[in-house]
Coordinates of N, CA, C and O in Angstrom, one line a residue:
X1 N 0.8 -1.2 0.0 CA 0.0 0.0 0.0 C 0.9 1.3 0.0 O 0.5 2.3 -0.6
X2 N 2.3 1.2 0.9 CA 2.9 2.5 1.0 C 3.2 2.6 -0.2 O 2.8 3.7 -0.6
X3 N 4.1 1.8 -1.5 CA 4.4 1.7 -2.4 C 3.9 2.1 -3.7 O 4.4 2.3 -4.8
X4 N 2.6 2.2 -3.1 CA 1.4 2.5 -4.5 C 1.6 4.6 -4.0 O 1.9 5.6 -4.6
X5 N 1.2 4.3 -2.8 CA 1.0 6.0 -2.3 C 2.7 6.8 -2.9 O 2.6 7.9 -3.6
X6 N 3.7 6.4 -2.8 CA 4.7 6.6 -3.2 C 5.0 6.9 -4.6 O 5.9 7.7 -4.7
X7 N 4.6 6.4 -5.6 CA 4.8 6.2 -6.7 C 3.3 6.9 -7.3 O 3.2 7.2 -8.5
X8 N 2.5 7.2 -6.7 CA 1.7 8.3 -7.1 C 2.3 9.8 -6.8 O 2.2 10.7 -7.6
X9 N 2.9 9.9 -5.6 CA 3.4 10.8 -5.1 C 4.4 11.6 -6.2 O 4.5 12.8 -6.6
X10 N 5.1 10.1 -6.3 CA 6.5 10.8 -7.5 C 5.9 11.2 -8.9 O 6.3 12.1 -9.5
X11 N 4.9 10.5 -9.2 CA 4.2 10.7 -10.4 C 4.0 12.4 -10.5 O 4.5 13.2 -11.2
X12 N 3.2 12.4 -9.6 CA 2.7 14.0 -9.6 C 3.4 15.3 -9.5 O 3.2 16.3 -10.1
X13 N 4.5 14.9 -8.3 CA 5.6 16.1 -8.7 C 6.8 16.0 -10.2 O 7.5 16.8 -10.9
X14 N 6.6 14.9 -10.3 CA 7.0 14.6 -12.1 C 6.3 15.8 -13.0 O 6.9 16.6 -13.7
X15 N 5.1 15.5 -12.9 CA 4.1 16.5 -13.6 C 4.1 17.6 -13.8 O 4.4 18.2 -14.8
X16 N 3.8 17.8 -12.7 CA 3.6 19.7 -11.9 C 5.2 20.0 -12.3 O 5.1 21.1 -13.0
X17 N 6.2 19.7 -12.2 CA 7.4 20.1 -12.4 C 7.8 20.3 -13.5 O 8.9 20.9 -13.9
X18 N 6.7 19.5 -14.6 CA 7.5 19.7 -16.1 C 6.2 20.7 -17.0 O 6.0 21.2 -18.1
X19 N 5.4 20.6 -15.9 CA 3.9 22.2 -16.2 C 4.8 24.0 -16.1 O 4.5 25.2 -16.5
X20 N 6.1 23.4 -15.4 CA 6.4 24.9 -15.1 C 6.5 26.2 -16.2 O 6.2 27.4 -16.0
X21 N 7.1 25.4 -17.5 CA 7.0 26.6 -19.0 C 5.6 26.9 -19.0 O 5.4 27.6 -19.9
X22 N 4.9 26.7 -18.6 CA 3.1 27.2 -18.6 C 3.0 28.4 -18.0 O 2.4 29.4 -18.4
X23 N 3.7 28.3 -16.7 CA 3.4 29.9 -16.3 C 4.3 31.1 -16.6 O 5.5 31.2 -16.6
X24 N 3.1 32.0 -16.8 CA 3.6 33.0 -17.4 C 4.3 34.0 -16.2 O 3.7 34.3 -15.2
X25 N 5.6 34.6 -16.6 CA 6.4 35.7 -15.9 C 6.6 36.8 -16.7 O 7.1 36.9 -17.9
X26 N 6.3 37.7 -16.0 CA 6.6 39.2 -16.3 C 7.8 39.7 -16.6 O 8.8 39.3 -15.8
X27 N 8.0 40.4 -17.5 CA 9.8 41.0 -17.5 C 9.5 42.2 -16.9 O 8.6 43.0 -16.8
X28 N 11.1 41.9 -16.1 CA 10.8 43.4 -15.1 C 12.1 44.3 -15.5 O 13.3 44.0 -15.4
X29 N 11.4 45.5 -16.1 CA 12.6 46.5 -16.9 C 12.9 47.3 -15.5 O 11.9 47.1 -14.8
X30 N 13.6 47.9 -15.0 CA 14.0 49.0 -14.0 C 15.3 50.3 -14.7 O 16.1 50.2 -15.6
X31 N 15.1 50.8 -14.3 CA 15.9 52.4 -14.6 C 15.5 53.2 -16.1 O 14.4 53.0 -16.6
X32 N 16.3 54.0 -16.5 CA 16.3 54.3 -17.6 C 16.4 54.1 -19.2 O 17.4 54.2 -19.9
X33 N 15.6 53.9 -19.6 CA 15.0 53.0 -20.9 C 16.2 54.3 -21.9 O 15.9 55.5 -21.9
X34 N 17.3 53.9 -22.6 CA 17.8 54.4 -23.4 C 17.6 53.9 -24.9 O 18.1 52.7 -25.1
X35 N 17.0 54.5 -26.0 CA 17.4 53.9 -26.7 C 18.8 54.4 -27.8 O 19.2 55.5 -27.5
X36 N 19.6 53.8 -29.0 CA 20.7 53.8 -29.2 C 20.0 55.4 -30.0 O 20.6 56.4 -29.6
X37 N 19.3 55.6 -30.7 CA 19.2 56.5 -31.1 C 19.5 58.2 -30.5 O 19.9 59.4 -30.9
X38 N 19.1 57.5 -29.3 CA 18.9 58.7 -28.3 C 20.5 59.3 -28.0 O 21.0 60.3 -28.3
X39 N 21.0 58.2 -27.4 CA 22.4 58.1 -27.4 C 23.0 58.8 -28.3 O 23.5 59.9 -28.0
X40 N 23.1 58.4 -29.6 CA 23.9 59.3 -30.7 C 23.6 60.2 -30.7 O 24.4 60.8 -31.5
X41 N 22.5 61.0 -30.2 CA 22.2 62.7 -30.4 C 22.9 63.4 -29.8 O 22.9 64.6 -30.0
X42 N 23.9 62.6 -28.5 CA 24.8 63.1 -27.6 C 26.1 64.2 -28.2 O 26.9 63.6 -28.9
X43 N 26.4 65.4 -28.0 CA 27.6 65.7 -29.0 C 28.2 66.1 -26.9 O 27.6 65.9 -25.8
X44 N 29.5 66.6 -27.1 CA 30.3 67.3 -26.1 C 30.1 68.8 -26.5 O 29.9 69.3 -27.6
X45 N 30.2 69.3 -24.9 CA 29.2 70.8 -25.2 C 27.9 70.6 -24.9 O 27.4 71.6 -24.3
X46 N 27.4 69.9 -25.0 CA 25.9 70.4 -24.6 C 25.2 70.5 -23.1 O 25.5 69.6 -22.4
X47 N 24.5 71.3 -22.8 CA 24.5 72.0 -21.6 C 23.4 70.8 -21.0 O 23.0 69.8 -21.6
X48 N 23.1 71.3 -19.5 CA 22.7 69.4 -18.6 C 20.9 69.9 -19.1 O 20.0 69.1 -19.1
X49 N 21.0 71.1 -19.5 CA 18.6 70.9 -19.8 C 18.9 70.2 -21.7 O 17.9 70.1 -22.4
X50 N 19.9 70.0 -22.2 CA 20.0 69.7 -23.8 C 20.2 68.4 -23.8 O 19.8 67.7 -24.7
X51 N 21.0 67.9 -22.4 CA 21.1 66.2 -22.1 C 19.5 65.7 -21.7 O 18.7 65.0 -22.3
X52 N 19.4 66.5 -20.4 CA 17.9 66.2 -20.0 C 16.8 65.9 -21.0 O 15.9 65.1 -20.8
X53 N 16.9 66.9 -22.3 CA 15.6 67.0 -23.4 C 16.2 65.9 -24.3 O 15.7 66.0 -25.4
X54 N 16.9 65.0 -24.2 CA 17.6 64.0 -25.1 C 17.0 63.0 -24.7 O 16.0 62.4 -25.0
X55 N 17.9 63.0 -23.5 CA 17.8 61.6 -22.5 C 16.8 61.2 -21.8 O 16.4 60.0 -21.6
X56 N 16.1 62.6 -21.2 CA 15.6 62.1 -20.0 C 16.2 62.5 -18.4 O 17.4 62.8 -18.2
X57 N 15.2 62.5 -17.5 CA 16.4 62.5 -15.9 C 17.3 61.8 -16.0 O 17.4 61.2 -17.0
X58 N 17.9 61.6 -15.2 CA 19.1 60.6 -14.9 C 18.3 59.6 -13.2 O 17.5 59.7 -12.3
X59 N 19.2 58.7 -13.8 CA 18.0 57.6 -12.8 C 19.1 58.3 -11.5 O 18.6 58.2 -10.4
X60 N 20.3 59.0 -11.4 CA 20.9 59.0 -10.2 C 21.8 60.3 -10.1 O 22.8 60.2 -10.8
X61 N 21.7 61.4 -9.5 CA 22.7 62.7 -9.6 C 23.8 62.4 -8.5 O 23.3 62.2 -7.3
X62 N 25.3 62.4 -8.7 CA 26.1 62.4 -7.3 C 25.3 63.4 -6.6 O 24.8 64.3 -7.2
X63 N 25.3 63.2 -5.1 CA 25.0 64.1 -4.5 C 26.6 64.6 -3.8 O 26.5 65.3 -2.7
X64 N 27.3 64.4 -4.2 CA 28.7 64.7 -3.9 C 29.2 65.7 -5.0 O 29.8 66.7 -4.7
X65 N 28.9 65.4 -6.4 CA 29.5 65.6 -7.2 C 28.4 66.0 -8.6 O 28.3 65.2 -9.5
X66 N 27.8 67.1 -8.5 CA 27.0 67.7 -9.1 C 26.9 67.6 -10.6 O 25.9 67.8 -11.2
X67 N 28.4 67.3 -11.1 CA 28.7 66.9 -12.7 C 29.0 65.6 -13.1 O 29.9 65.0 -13.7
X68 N 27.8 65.1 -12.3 CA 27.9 63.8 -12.9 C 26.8 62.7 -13.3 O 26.6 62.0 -12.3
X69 N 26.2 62.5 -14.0 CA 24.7 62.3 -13.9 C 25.1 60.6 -14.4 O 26.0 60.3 -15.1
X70 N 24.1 59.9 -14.0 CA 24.3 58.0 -14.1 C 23.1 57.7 -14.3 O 22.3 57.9 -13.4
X71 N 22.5 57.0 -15.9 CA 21.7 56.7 -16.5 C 22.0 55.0 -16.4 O 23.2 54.6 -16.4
X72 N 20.9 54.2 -16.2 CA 21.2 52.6 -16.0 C 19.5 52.1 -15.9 O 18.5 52.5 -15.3
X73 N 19.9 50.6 -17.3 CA 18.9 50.2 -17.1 C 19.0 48.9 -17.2 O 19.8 48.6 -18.0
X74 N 18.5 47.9 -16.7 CA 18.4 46.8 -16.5 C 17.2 46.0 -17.1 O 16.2 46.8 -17.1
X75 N 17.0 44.8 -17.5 CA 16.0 43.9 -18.0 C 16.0 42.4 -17.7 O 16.5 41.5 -18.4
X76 N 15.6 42.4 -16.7 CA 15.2 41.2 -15.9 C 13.9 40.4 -16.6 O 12.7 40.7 -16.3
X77 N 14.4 39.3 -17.6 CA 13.5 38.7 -18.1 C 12.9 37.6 -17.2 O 13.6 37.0 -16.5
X78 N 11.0 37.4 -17.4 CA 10.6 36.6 -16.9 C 10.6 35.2 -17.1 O 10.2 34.3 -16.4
X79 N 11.1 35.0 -18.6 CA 11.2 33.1 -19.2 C 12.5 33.5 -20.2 O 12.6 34.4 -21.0
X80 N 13.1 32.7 -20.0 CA 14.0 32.8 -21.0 C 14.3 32.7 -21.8 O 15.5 32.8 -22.1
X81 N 12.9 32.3 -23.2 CA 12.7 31.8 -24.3 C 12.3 33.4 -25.0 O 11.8 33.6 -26.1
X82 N 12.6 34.5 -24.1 CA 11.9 35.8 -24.9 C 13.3 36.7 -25.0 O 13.4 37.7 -25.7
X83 N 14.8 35.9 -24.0 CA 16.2 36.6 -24.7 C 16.3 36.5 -23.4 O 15.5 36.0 -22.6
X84 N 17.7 37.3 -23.1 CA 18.5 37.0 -21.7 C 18.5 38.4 -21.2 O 18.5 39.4 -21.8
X85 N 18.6 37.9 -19.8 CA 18.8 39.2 -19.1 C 19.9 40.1 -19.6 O 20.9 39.6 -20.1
X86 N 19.8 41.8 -19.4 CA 20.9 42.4 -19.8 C 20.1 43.8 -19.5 O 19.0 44.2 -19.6
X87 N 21.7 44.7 -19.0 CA 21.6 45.9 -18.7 C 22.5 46.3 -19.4 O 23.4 45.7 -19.9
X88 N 22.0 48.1 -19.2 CA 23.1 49.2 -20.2 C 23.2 50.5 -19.2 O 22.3 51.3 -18.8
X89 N 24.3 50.5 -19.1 CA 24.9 52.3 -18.1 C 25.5 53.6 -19.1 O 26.3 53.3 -20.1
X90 N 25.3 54.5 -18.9 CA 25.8 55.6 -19.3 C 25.9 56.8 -18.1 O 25.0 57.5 -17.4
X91 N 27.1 56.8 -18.2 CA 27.6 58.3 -17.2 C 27.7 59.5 -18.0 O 28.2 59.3 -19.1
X92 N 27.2 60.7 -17.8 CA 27.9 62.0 -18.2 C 28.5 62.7 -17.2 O 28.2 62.8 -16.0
X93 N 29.6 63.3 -18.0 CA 30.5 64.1 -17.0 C 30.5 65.5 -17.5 O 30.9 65.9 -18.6
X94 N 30.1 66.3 -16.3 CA 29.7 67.8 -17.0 C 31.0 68.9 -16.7 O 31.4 69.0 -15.5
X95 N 31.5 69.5 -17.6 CA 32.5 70.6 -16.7 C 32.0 72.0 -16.9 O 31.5 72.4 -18.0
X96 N 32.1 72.4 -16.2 CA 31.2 74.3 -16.6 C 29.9 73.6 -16.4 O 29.4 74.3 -15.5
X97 N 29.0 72.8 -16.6 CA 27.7 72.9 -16.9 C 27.3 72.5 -18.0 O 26.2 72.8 -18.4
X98 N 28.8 71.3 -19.0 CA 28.2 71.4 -20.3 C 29.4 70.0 -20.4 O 30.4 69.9 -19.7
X99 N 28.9 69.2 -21.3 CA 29.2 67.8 -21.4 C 30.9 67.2 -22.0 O 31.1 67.0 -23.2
X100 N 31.9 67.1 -20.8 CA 32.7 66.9 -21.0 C 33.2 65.5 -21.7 O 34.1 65.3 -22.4
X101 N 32.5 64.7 -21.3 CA 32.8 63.1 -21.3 C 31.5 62.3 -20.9 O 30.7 62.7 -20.1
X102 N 31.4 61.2 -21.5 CA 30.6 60.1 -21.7 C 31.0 58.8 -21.4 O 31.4 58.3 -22.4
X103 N 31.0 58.1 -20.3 CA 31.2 56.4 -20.3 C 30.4 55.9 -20.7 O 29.4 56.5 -20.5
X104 N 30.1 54.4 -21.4 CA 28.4 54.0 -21.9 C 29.2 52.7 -22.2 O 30.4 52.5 -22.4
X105 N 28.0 51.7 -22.3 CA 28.1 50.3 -23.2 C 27.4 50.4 -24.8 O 27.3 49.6 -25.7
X106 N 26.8 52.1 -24.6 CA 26.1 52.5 -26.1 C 28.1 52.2 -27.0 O 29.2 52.1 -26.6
X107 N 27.4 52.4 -28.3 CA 28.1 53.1 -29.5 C 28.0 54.8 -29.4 O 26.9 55.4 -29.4
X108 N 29.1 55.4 -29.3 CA 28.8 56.7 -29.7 C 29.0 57.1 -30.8 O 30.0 56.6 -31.4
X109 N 28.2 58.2 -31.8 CA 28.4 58.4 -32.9 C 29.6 59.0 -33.0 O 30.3 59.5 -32.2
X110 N 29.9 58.9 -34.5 CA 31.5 59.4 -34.8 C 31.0 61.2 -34.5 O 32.1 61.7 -34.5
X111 N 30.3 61.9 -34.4 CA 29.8 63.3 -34.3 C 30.3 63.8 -33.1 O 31.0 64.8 -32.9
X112 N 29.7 63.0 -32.0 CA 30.1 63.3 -30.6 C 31.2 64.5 -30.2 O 31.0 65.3 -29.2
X113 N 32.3 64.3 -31.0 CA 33.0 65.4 -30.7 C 33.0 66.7 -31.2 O 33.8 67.6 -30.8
X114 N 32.1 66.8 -32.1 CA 31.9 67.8 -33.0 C 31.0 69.0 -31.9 O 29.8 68.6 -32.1
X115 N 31.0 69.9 -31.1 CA 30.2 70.2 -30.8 C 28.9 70.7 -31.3 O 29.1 70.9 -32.5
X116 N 27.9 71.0 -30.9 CA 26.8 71.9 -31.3 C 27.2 73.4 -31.7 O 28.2 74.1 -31.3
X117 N 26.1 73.6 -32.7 CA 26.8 75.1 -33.0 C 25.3 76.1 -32.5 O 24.1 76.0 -32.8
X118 N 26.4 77.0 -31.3 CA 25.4 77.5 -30.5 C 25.0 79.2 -31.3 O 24.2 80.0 -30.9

């Protein structure tokens, strides 16, 4: 009798365990949604309301260090048959009030250094 209850037992978490691709998970995006296009509109020189009208806030301002603004976003997928998890960072670095330097996992356009003609 234990043997029957046993092997129904195993039977069923056999089941339920291979039902798991059934349920559905949410992707959970967090921070700032960059896209590459956006990014390349970036030139050096441009003042932090010409980043802001590009970019967006910045998901983080040093509070130490006023010229420095940290854009990050992350994609935490819910199944992994829809692509893999992955995030993207971009720092700006402001001197005067206007865009000295860029770190990023973006591409920057070959323009970037060209400033804006004010």
């Amino acid at each position: 009798m234990k043997l029957s209850h046993l092997i129904v037992v195993l039977t069923l978490t056999l089941f339920s365990s291979a039902c798991s691709n059934w349920i559905y998970r949410i992707d959970i995006p967090q921070g700032n949604f960059l896209d590459e296009q956006d990014v390349e509109k970036l030139r050096i020189g441009m003042t932090k309301e010409q980043v802001e009208f590009v970019l967006g806030r910045p998901i983080l301002k040093d509070a130490f260090d006023h010229d420095t603004w940290y854009y990050y976003y992350e994609m935490k997928r819910g199944m992994s048959k829809r692509g893999e998890d992955f995030e993207k960072s971009l720092t700006v670095y402001f001197v005067n009030d206007k865009v000295d330097n860029v770190e990023t996992d973006f591409e920057l356009s070959e323009d970037f250094n060209t400033p804006l003609e004010q």
